[in-house]
Amino acid sequence: METVLTRIYDFFEKRRALFFTVFAAGFLLLGYFALQVKFEEDISKILPKDKKIEKLNQVFQNSKFIDKLVITVSLKDTLAEAQPDSLVLYADSLELAIHEKLSPFVSKVSAKVDDGMAMELYSNISEHLPVYLDEKDYRSIDSLIQPARLKETLEQNFRTLTSPAGIALKQMISNDPVGISFLGLKKLQQLQYDENFELYDNYVVTKDQKNLMLFITPAYPPNNTGKNALLLEKLDSIIDNLGDKSFTNISATYFGATAVSVGNALQLRKDTMLTQGITVLFIIVFLGFFFRKKRAPFIILVPVLFGALFSLTAIYFIKGQISVIALGTGSVVLGIAVNYSLHVFNHYRHTRNIHEVIADLAKPMTIGSFTTIGGFLCLEFVESEMLKDLGLFAAFSLIGASLCSLIFLPHLIASKKERSTHVAKIQELSWIDKLASSRPEYNKYLVIVILLLTIVFGYWSTKVGFESDLQKMNFMSEKLKASEQKLNQINQYALQSVYLVTEGKNLDEALVNNEKLVTKIEALEAKSIVRKYSGVSSLIISDSLQKARILKWNNYWTAEKKQSLLSTLVTEGAALKFSAT
């Protein structure tokens, strides 16, 4: 190995212009490909790959409600009387400003409940009523079609029709004078998970009318933190302007996966720059004091930079992207990579002979780098994508740094005069040299102290706990934490919720599995193990269950039962001046 490296050195030593051309071209080429790498800011990549986790991530990534930003509008003075009209005015102004200024970043703003959609849903349930009724509903129908109950229902219908509400409810009463369709409409209540909310002027407000909720669907997914950062910046500006000018007594906060993702991305970038910056600064200062040469720290960092660019280039061709978290741990790799150039520079400091430096260091540096690189490559066998990225980045960084230290660095560390003389100078030993030359392993007292400390450290190491709350992986600013806490206070079930997802080869199979699951949940609810559950099983029904319920409906309405009902309706309706047609 040393023969090859020595020949490479001699070849370039006689052709300095070619050397610097190759050196600069290599840096530029690696730099170009390194810039093509995409940086992954998804913090969930730190989790190990597991079938259950993959399915959970798939559900989250394809769930529209996960993307939504929840905006909470409330009074700044929490002890003040409720002012729902003021909240509505603020919400109107906020929605208008969002449409005007944030349209490129927002696909939808859900502020008011759509009356048209509610009527469409009612019509759909009325037209397909049999598929929404279960066994309990038929017991209720038995009660509704009793003559005495029918008389009460028709009298109530008469009072409703003669009131102002009759204008809106006339068609509904005409289509269903018995009120059977309301049994189907009650299924909508299962969609209301938390009873702390109601409608005020078609806005969703808390029952104390002190908080109003709006929902924003961003145009970009949560992992597009660049665009979403602009969205949140402009949204903050809108909220600040409204609070400073027209609504000084009202505040608005937001929370959602988009906001958390942006916060994580910004913090990861900041942390990466901070850790790398501190490491580089420390190395420059330390090496400057040690070698007492201005250019020494910068020359020693050349292989480190080369290694980083080499690693990113390799990652670009292997997978095209890397986790920012893995990149942030580069400060650890930086400390290892700098050792290679440090060995070369320090050895030359004592020998003043490049050939001797290459001969002495080629074998130990090569073997030593293999063991370190192999250790990092072992991370490719773990299940965490972030740790895999770290292994690749570290391994290729060390490969690049070691190659640069043995091929390019020897041409940079020696001045022209030093290369011509090859005379070793007697260097004045620094305090670091003196410390390195000491032999503490022969000090028996120091060995005894180390052994005792090992026992102490071993005992206390068993007391270390591991963080089990995955929520603490996310970085959230104080503002975002306060918003989450406020949202949790409003939604009393938020912190106690468990989300269940069923799957199948197709939608119908998933619905069948969901219906089986609901049966078990209802059993738990009957035992007071589950306080409340919410889901779509009452509205989105599998084909097999629809057929069974339609058959149940047809069997229930026998000819005698139909005739009895119609006869009673005609008789009791005539007494109230209702027309039989």
XYZ file of C-alpha atoms in Angstrom:
581
model
C 0.000 0.000 0.000
C 2.795 2.438 0.920
C 4.507 1.750 -2.427
C 1.409 2.743 -4.392
C 0.843 5.857 -2.307
C 4.513 6.861 -2.568
C 4.420 6.520 -6.352
C 1.266 8.642 -6.509
C 2.974 11.267 -4.390
C 6.093 11.276 -6.575
C 4.005 11.483 -9.750
C 2.102 14.577 -8.608
C 5.161 16.098 -6.924
C 6.796 16.423 -10.335
C 3.572 17.754 -11.873
C 2.276 20.358 -9.413
C -0.011 22.046 -11.924
C -1.686 18.709 -12.728
C -2.023 17.970 -9.016
C -3.878 21.183 -8.242
C -6.030 20.720 -11.352
C -7.070 17.208 -10.250
C -7.498 18.355 -6.658
C -9.731 21.329 -7.573
C -11.699 19.331 -10.163
C -12.311 16.588 -7.600
C -13.631 19.075 -5.079
C -15.872 20.773 -7.633
C -17.248 17.493 -8.961
C -17.979 16.142 -5.485
C -19.483 19.476 -4.473
C -21.831 19.421 -7.475
C -23.211 15.956 -6.718
C -23.363 16.681 -2.973
C -25.685 19.616 -3.689
C -28.070 17.267 -5.512
C -28.816 15.291 -2.334
C -32.308 15.801 -0.888
C -32.510 16.285 2.865
C -35.207 14.303 4.670
C -36.691 16.164 7.647
C -39.226 13.528 8.714
C -38.486 12.867 12.390
C -40.402 9.560 12.259
C -37.428 8.130 10.319
C -35.700 7.668 13.660
C -38.224 4.923 14.506
C -37.268 1.352 13.610
C -38.923 -0.150 10.553
C -41.639 -2.478 11.689
C -44.730 -3.790 9.900
C -47.055 -2.212 12.444
C -45.192 1.106 12.391
C -45.130 1.081 8.575
C -48.885 0.563 8.477
C -49.392 3.318 11.031
C -47.214 5.723 9.013
C -49.119 4.770 5.868
C -52.409 5.606 7.575
C -51.065 8.944 8.817
C -49.604 9.879 5.441
C -52.885 9.117 3.656
C -55.204 10.635 6.254
C -56.510 14.050 5.318
C -57.329 15.016 8.899
C -53.685 14.580 9.901
C -52.669 17.402 7.557
C -55.145 19.906 8.952
C -54.195 22.934 11.013
C -56.625 23.541 13.853
C -57.050 27.242 14.624
C -58.530 28.080 18.023
C -60.060 31.542 18.352
C -60.731 32.653 21.919
C -60.904 35.642 24.249
C -57.608 36.768 25.736
C -59.306 37.219 29.117
C -60.379 33.707 30.040
C -62.490 35.025 32.940
C -64.547 37.393 30.770
C -68.125 36.708 29.740
C -68.606 34.739 26.540
C -68.735 36.857 23.388
C -69.581 34.402 20.590
C -70.523 37.169 18.146
C -67.068 38.717 18.496
C -65.471 35.322 17.870
C -67.611 34.900 14.744
C -66.591 38.364 13.438
C -62.926 37.513 14.035
C -63.350 34.155 12.279
C -64.986 35.865 9.283
C -62.098 38.334 9.018
C -59.498 35.592 9.454
C -61.089 33.389 6.799
C -61.264 36.308 4.361
C -57.585 37.190 4.955
C -56.529 33.557 4.481
C -58.337 33.362 1.137
C -56.774 36.651 0.003
C -53.174 36.146 1.154
C -52.635 32.403 1.589
C -54.433 30.901 -1.404
C -51.208 29.424 -2.933
C -50.488 27.586 0.334
C -54.017 26.548 1.392
C -56.271 24.110 -0.453
C -59.299 24.504 1.802
C -60.569 26.462 4.804
C -63.278 24.693 6.820
C -64.912 27.389 8.904
C -68.691 26.919 8.782
C -70.799 23.787 8.637
C -72.302 23.545 5.151
C -76.126 23.544 5.355
C -76.346 22.125 1.859
C -74.138 19.204 2.799
C -76.246 18.546 5.903
C -79.452 18.425 3.816
C -77.760 16.183 1.268
C -76.719 13.832 4.054
C -80.259 13.813 5.446
C -81.689 13.041 2.004
C -79.199 10.205 1.515
C -80.104 8.642 4.862
C -83.838 9.011 4.173
C -83.549 7.424 0.729
C -81.498 4.475 2.005
C -82.986 4.274 5.496
C -83.140 0.435 5.794
C -79.351 0.046 5.604
C -78.844 2.391 8.577
C -81.218 0.613 10.995
C -80.124 -2.043 13.481
C -82.024 -4.293 15.926
C -82.450 -1.520 18.507
C -84.031 0.731 15.896
C -86.729 -1.849 15.078
C -87.739 -1.923 18.720
C -88.099 1.849 18.506
C -90.214 1.491 15.333
C -92.494 -0.912 17.193
C -93.130 1.912 19.647
C -93.504 4.622 16.982
C -96.244 2.802 15.044
C -98.450 2.230 18.086
C -101.789 4.103 17.602
C -101.374 6.245 20.759
C -97.820 7.182 19.824
C -98.843 7.935 16.231
C -101.522 10.318 17.507
C -98.930 12.191 19.607
C -96.513 12.351 16.652
C -99.143 13.744 14.268
C -100.186 16.381 16.824
C -96.539 17.429 17.178
C -96.234 17.582 13.379
C -99.295 19.834 13.240
C -97.805 22.235 15.787
C -94.515 22.289 13.898
C -96.181 22.986 10.548
C -98.167 25.887 11.954
C -95.008 27.454 13.399
C -92.280 29.374 11.496
C -90.180 26.189 11.468
C -92.853 24.544 9.319
C -91.505 26.298 6.210
C -88.205 24.394 6.490
C -89.589 21.107 7.838
C -92.700 20.741 5.664
C -91.068 18.433 3.127
C -89.416 16.301 5.809
C -92.694 15.770 7.686
C -94.541 15.050 4.434
C -92.028 12.362 3.469
C -91.948 10.760 6.938
C -94.918 11.668 9.215
C -94.061 8.799 11.595
C -90.476 10.023 12.229
C -88.710 6.764 11.406
C -85.979 8.570 9.444
C -84.854 10.334 12.632
C -83.648 6.939 13.871
C -81.210 6.955 10.959
C -80.203 10.563 11.573
C -79.279 9.686 15.149
C -76.407 7.673 13.681
C -74.735 11.005 12.950
C -74.277 11.464 16.694
C -71.618 8.743 16.610
C -69.471 11.107 14.577
C -69.497 13.622 17.437
C -66.645 12.290 19.518
C -66.586 15.090 22.073
C -69.801 16.560 23.418
C -68.071 19.791 24.399
C -68.814 21.310 20.993
C -71.906 22.855 19.418
C -72.836 25.096 16.492
C -73.196 28.864 16.720
C -74.031 30.664 13.485
C -72.784 27.488 11.744
C -69.361 27.784 13.413
C -68.021 25.056 15.719
C -67.736 26.511 19.237
C -67.289 25.071 22.694
C -70.395 24.833 24.861
C -69.267 27.762 26.996
C -69.035 29.758 23.722
C -65.561 31.029 24.628
C -63.661 29.157 21.907
C -64.279 28.861 18.174
C -62.595 26.338 15.876
C -61.475 26.658 12.245
C -59.639 24.103 10.141
C -57.086 24.739 7.387
C -56.016 22.091 4.885
C -52.550 23.084 3.567
C -51.887 22.703 -0.141
C -48.625 20.906 0.622
C -48.051 17.770 2.767
C -46.450 18.178 6.227
C -43.032 17.003 4.969
C -42.832 19.952 2.540
C -41.532 22.163 5.296
C -40.185 24.834 2.955
C -43.603 25.843 1.603
C -45.356 25.238 4.924
C -42.853 27.471 6.732
C -43.973 30.316 4.438
C -47.606 29.420 5.178
C -47.098 29.642 8.942
C -45.058 32.827 8.648
C -47.833 34.550 6.686
C -50.515 33.109 8.988
C -48.683 34.523 12.022
C -48.603 37.895 10.282
C -52.362 37.813 9.644
C -53.114 36.850 13.251
C -50.808 39.578 14.590
C -52.407 42.228 12.362
C -55.930 41.279 13.428
C -54.925 41.268 17.090
C -53.188 44.637 16.900
C -55.879 46.506 14.991
C -59.481 45.281 15.023
C -59.658 42.572 17.690
C -57.430 43.511 20.616
C -59.373 41.287 23.034
C -59.223 38.127 20.911
C -56.343 35.728 20.266
C -55.874 32.889 17.797
C -53.527 29.915 18.044
C -52.930 26.985 15.720
C -51.749 23.413 16.070
C -51.303 20.440 13.766
C -48.848 18.076 12.109
C -47.818 20.776 9.644
C -46.836 23.184 12.423
C -44.932 20.472 14.315
C -43.100 19.357 11.146
C -42.022 22.916 10.344
C -40.833 23.428 13.928
C -38.838 20.183 13.780
C -37.265 21.084 10.443
C -36.221 24.570 11.532
C -34.779 23.281 14.796
C -32.939 20.432 13.071
C -31.310 22.882 10.662
C -30.397 25.195 13.514
C -28.987 22.345 15.623
C -27.018 20.968 12.673
C -25.415 24.330 11.977
C -24.737 24.886 15.683
C -23.102 21.513 16.367
C -21.021 21.591 13.189
C -20.040 25.212 13.792
C -18.961 24.611 17.391
C -16.971 21.527 16.377
C -15.154 23.287 13.532
C -14.443 26.345 15.695
C -13.037 24.177 18.498
C -10.835 22.238 16.062
C -9.486 25.435 14.469
C -8.681 27.028 17.826
C -7.195 23.846 19.298
C -5.041 23.033 16.280
C -3.937 26.641 15.977
C -2.599 26.609 19.525
C -1.062 23.159 19.125
C 0.786 23.627 15.818
C 1.283 27.373 16.187
C 0.743 27.853 12.463
C -2.071 29.931 11.033
C -2.655 27.679 8.063
C -2.421 24.373 9.956
C -6.071 24.163 11.150
C -7.421 24.917 7.677
C -5.140 22.429 5.918
C -6.062 19.735 8.434
C -9.771 20.371 7.799
C -9.377 19.878 4.027
C -9.679 16.039 4.231
C -12.677 16.437 6.552
C -14.472 18.624 3.997
C -13.409 16.304 1.186
C -14.765 13.330 3.134
C -18.122 15.031 3.736
C -18.514 15.877 0.043
C -17.375 12.375 -0.944
C -19.973 10.870 1.416
C -22.852 13.023 0.143
C -21.892 12.185 -3.438
C -21.936 8.458 -2.658
C -25.331 8.823 -0.908
C -26.672 10.714 -3.935
C -25.877 7.764 -6.195
C -27.009 5.129 -3.668
C -30.341 6.547 -2.458
C -30.553 10.236 -3.331
C -31.545 11.539 0.102
C -30.377 11.602 3.722
C -31.951 12.361 7.067
C -31.084 15.777 8.470
C -30.849 14.138 11.906
C -28.118 11.827 10.592
C -26.351 14.805 9.069
C -26.608 16.643 12.389
C -24.612 13.901 14.081
C -21.805 14.711 11.647
C -20.015 16.524 14.449
C -19.131 13.056 15.810
C -17.851 11.958 12.407
C -15.980 15.252 12.102
C -14.046 14.461 15.262
C -13.061 11.044 13.906
C -12.243 12.199 10.369
C -9.941 14.967 11.565
C -7.757 12.326 13.222
C -6.529 11.096 9.833
C -5.184 14.438 8.699
C -3.964 15.137 12.225
C -1.836 11.963 12.179
C -0.262 12.933 8.839
C 0.390 16.531 9.829
C 1.783 15.698 13.276
C 3.981 12.891 11.934
C 5.435 15.243 9.362
C 5.991 17.771 12.151
C 8.485 15.361 13.682
C 10.030 13.681 10.607
C 9.995 16.458 7.968
C 10.044 13.713 5.336
C 6.900 13.013 3.270
C 8.088 9.602 2.058
C 8.718 8.520 5.621
C 5.296 9.820 6.674
C 3.541 7.838 3.940
C 5.553 4.691 4.669
C 4.882 4.889 8.412
C 1.171 5.743 8.226
C -0.170 3.986 5.124
C -0.723 0.591 6.730
C -1.963 1.615 10.225
C -4.277 4.297 8.821
C -5.712 1.925 6.223
C -6.326 -0.911 8.682
C -7.558 1.501 11.347
C -10.006 3.142 8.965
C -11.335 -0.260 7.854
C -12.316 -1.178 11.408
C -14.007 2.188 12.065
C -15.758 2.235 8.694
C -16.918 -1.356 9.200
C -18.353 -0.419 12.571
C -20.451 2.349 11.031
C -21.555 0.141 8.136
C -22.955 -2.317 10.688
C -25.691 0.261 11.219
C -27.086 -0.806 7.831
C -28.450 -3.904 9.565
C -30.661 -1.974 12.001
C -34.290 -1.124 11.242
C -34.117 2.644 11.788
C -33.766 4.620 8.533
C -32.042 7.454 10.373
C -29.360 5.149 11.795
C -28.842 3.621 8.349
C -28.297 7.106 6.940
C -25.862 7.843 9.767
C -23.922 4.655 8.996
C -23.629 5.504 5.307
C -22.701 9.137 5.899
C -20.073 8.284 8.530
C -18.542 5.377 6.581
C -18.134 7.247 3.292
C -16.954 10.376 5.113
C -14.138 8.399 6.700
C -13.284 6.721 3.387
C -13.042 10.102 1.681
C -11.085 11.669 4.564
C -8.558 8.819 4.702
C -8.005 8.865 0.917
C -7.566 12.631 0.922
C -5.150 12.447 3.890
C -2.907 9.925 2.163
C -3.119 11.201 -1.439
C -3.716 14.975 -1.415
C -2.728 16.190 2.046
C 1.033 15.329 1.748
C 1.280 17.903 -1.041
C -0.298 20.617 1.101
C 1.367 20.311 4.500
C 4.971 20.939 3.414
C 6.203 24.274 2.123
C 8.500 24.422 -0.926
C 11.534 24.976 1.275
C 10.641 22.074 3.569
C 10.133 19.738 0.616
C 13.615 20.548 -0.705
C 15.514 20.160 2.568
C 13.749 17.159 4.173
C 15.555 18.019 7.424
C 13.800 17.232 10.670
C 13.802 19.989 13.215
C 13.871 19.510 16.943
C 10.495 20.784 18.023
C 9.857 22.298 21.385
C 7.475 19.973 23.188
C 4.115 21.514 23.995
C 2.079 20.628 27.064
C 0.011 18.303 24.864
C 3.157 16.463 23.755
C 4.260 16.151 27.361
C 0.846 14.876 28.398
C 0.831 12.340 25.554
C 4.303 11.089 26.484
C 3.341 10.349 30.083
C 2.769 6.715 31.132
C -0.144 6.721 33.620
C -0.600 2.936 33.272
C 2.445 2.473 35.502
C 0.943 4.546 38.310
C -0.649 1.955 40.601
C -2.602 4.541 42.591
C -4.160 5.919 39.439
C -5.052 2.378 38.298
C -6.747 1.676 41.650
C -8.751 4.919 41.415
C -9.881 4.029 37.887
C -10.995 0.562 39.020
C -12.995 2.026 41.922
C -14.605 4.617 39.671
C -15.522 1.851 37.217
C -17.438 0.054 39.967
C -19.194 3.285 40.985
C -20.081 4.142 37.399
C -21.283 0.597 36.753
C -23.669 0.807 39.709
C -25.155 4.163 38.700
C -25.459 3.122 35.052
C -28.225 0.712 36.080
C -30.258 3.692 37.345
C -30.493 5.279 33.897
C -34.007 5.367 32.477
C -35.067 5.503 28.849
C -37.561 7.986 27.491
C -40.733 6.111 26.525
C -42.800 9.118 25.440
C -42.356 9.367 21.668
C -44.056 12.769 21.706
C -40.904 14.183 23.262
C -38.993 13.359 20.086
C -40.688 16.327 18.471
C -39.393 19.797 19.073
C -42.140 22.288 19.830
C -41.722 25.943 20.623
C -43.329 27.347 23.755
C -45.979 28.945 21.569
C -46.844 25.619 19.947
C -46.834 23.798 23.302
C -49.273 26.363 24.710
C -51.512 25.905 21.678
C -51.489 22.121 22.093
C -52.253 22.412 25.804
C -55.168 24.740 25.113
C -56.541 22.382 22.473
C -56.271 19.453 24.874
C -58.139 21.403 27.544
C -60.970 22.130 25.124
C -61.119 18.548 23.850
C -61.454 16.530 27.031
C -60.922 13.187 25.275
C -57.825 14.216 23.314
C -55.234 12.864 25.773
C -57.151 9.627 26.399
C -57.932 8.662 22.821
C -56.867 5.428 21.170
C -57.165 5.287 17.377
C -57.991 1.943 15.766
C -57.557 1.209 12.067
C -58.916 -1.812 10.226
C -57.629 -3.008 6.869
C -58.574 -5.376 4.108
C -57.820 -6.299 0.512
C -60.523 -3.855 -0.558
C -62.864 -1.314 1.018
C -65.656 -3.814 1.657
C -63.348 -6.222 3.500
C -62.000 -3.349 5.614
C -65.599 -2.336 6.459
C -66.469 -5.916 7.447
C -63.448 -6.038 9.766
C -64.431 -2.647 11.175
C -67.958 -3.909 11.955
C -66.498 -6.894 13.815
C -64.283 -4.512 15.777
C -67.218 -2.248 16.668
C -69.037 -5.225 18.172
C -66.116 -5.816 20.536
C -65.868 -2.103 21.381
C -69.576 -1.975 22.238
C -69.039 -4.919 24.588
C -66.222 -2.981 26.306
C -68.447 0.088 26.500
C -71.179 -1.987 28.173
C -68.625 -3.018 30.811
C -67.598 0.655 31.322
C -64.081 -0.135 30.136
C -64.551 2.231 27.201
C -66.263 5.525 27.987
C -67.129 6.520 24.425
C -66.261 5.589 20.872
C -66.707 7.262 17.535
C -66.429 5.958 14.000
C -67.914 5.737 10.545
C -69.297 2.215 10.901
C -72.836 3.545 11.377
C -72.756 5.464 8.074
C -70.345 3.579 5.796
C -71.597 -0.002 5.758
C -70.272 -3.156 4.076
C -72.198 -4.742 1.207
C -72.998 -7.890 3.179
C -74.468 -5.938 6.100
C -76.459 -3.707 3.750
C -78.070 -6.761 2.141
C -78.854 -8.247 5.555
C -80.478 -5.014 6.742
C -82.538 -4.599 3.563
C -83.786 -8.149 4.001
C -84.627 -7.360 7.618
C -86.590 -4.274 6.505
C -88.599 -6.210 3.925
C -89.398 -8.985 6.385
C -90.403 -6.491 9.067
C -93.010 -4.678 6.977
C -95.576 -7.376 6.464
C -98.775 -6.594 4.556
C -100.780 -6.532 7.798
C -98.352 -4.129 9.498
C -98.348 -1.772 6.501
C -102.161 -1.752 6.327
C -102.481 -1.128 10.068
C -100.045 1.803 9.935
C -101.700 3.435 6.897
C -105.149 3.022 8.422
C -104.090 4.647 11.683
C -102.354 7.527 9.840
C -105.483 8.224 7.759
C -107.823 8.083 10.772
C -105.691 10.205 13.145
C -104.627 12.543 10.328
C -108.203 13.263 9.325
C -108.943 14.473 12.876
C -106.161 17.052 12.451
C -107.295 18.032 8.925
C -104.335 16.237 7.264
C -104.913 15.101 3.708
C -104.598 11.366 3.043
C -102.632 12.093 -0.122
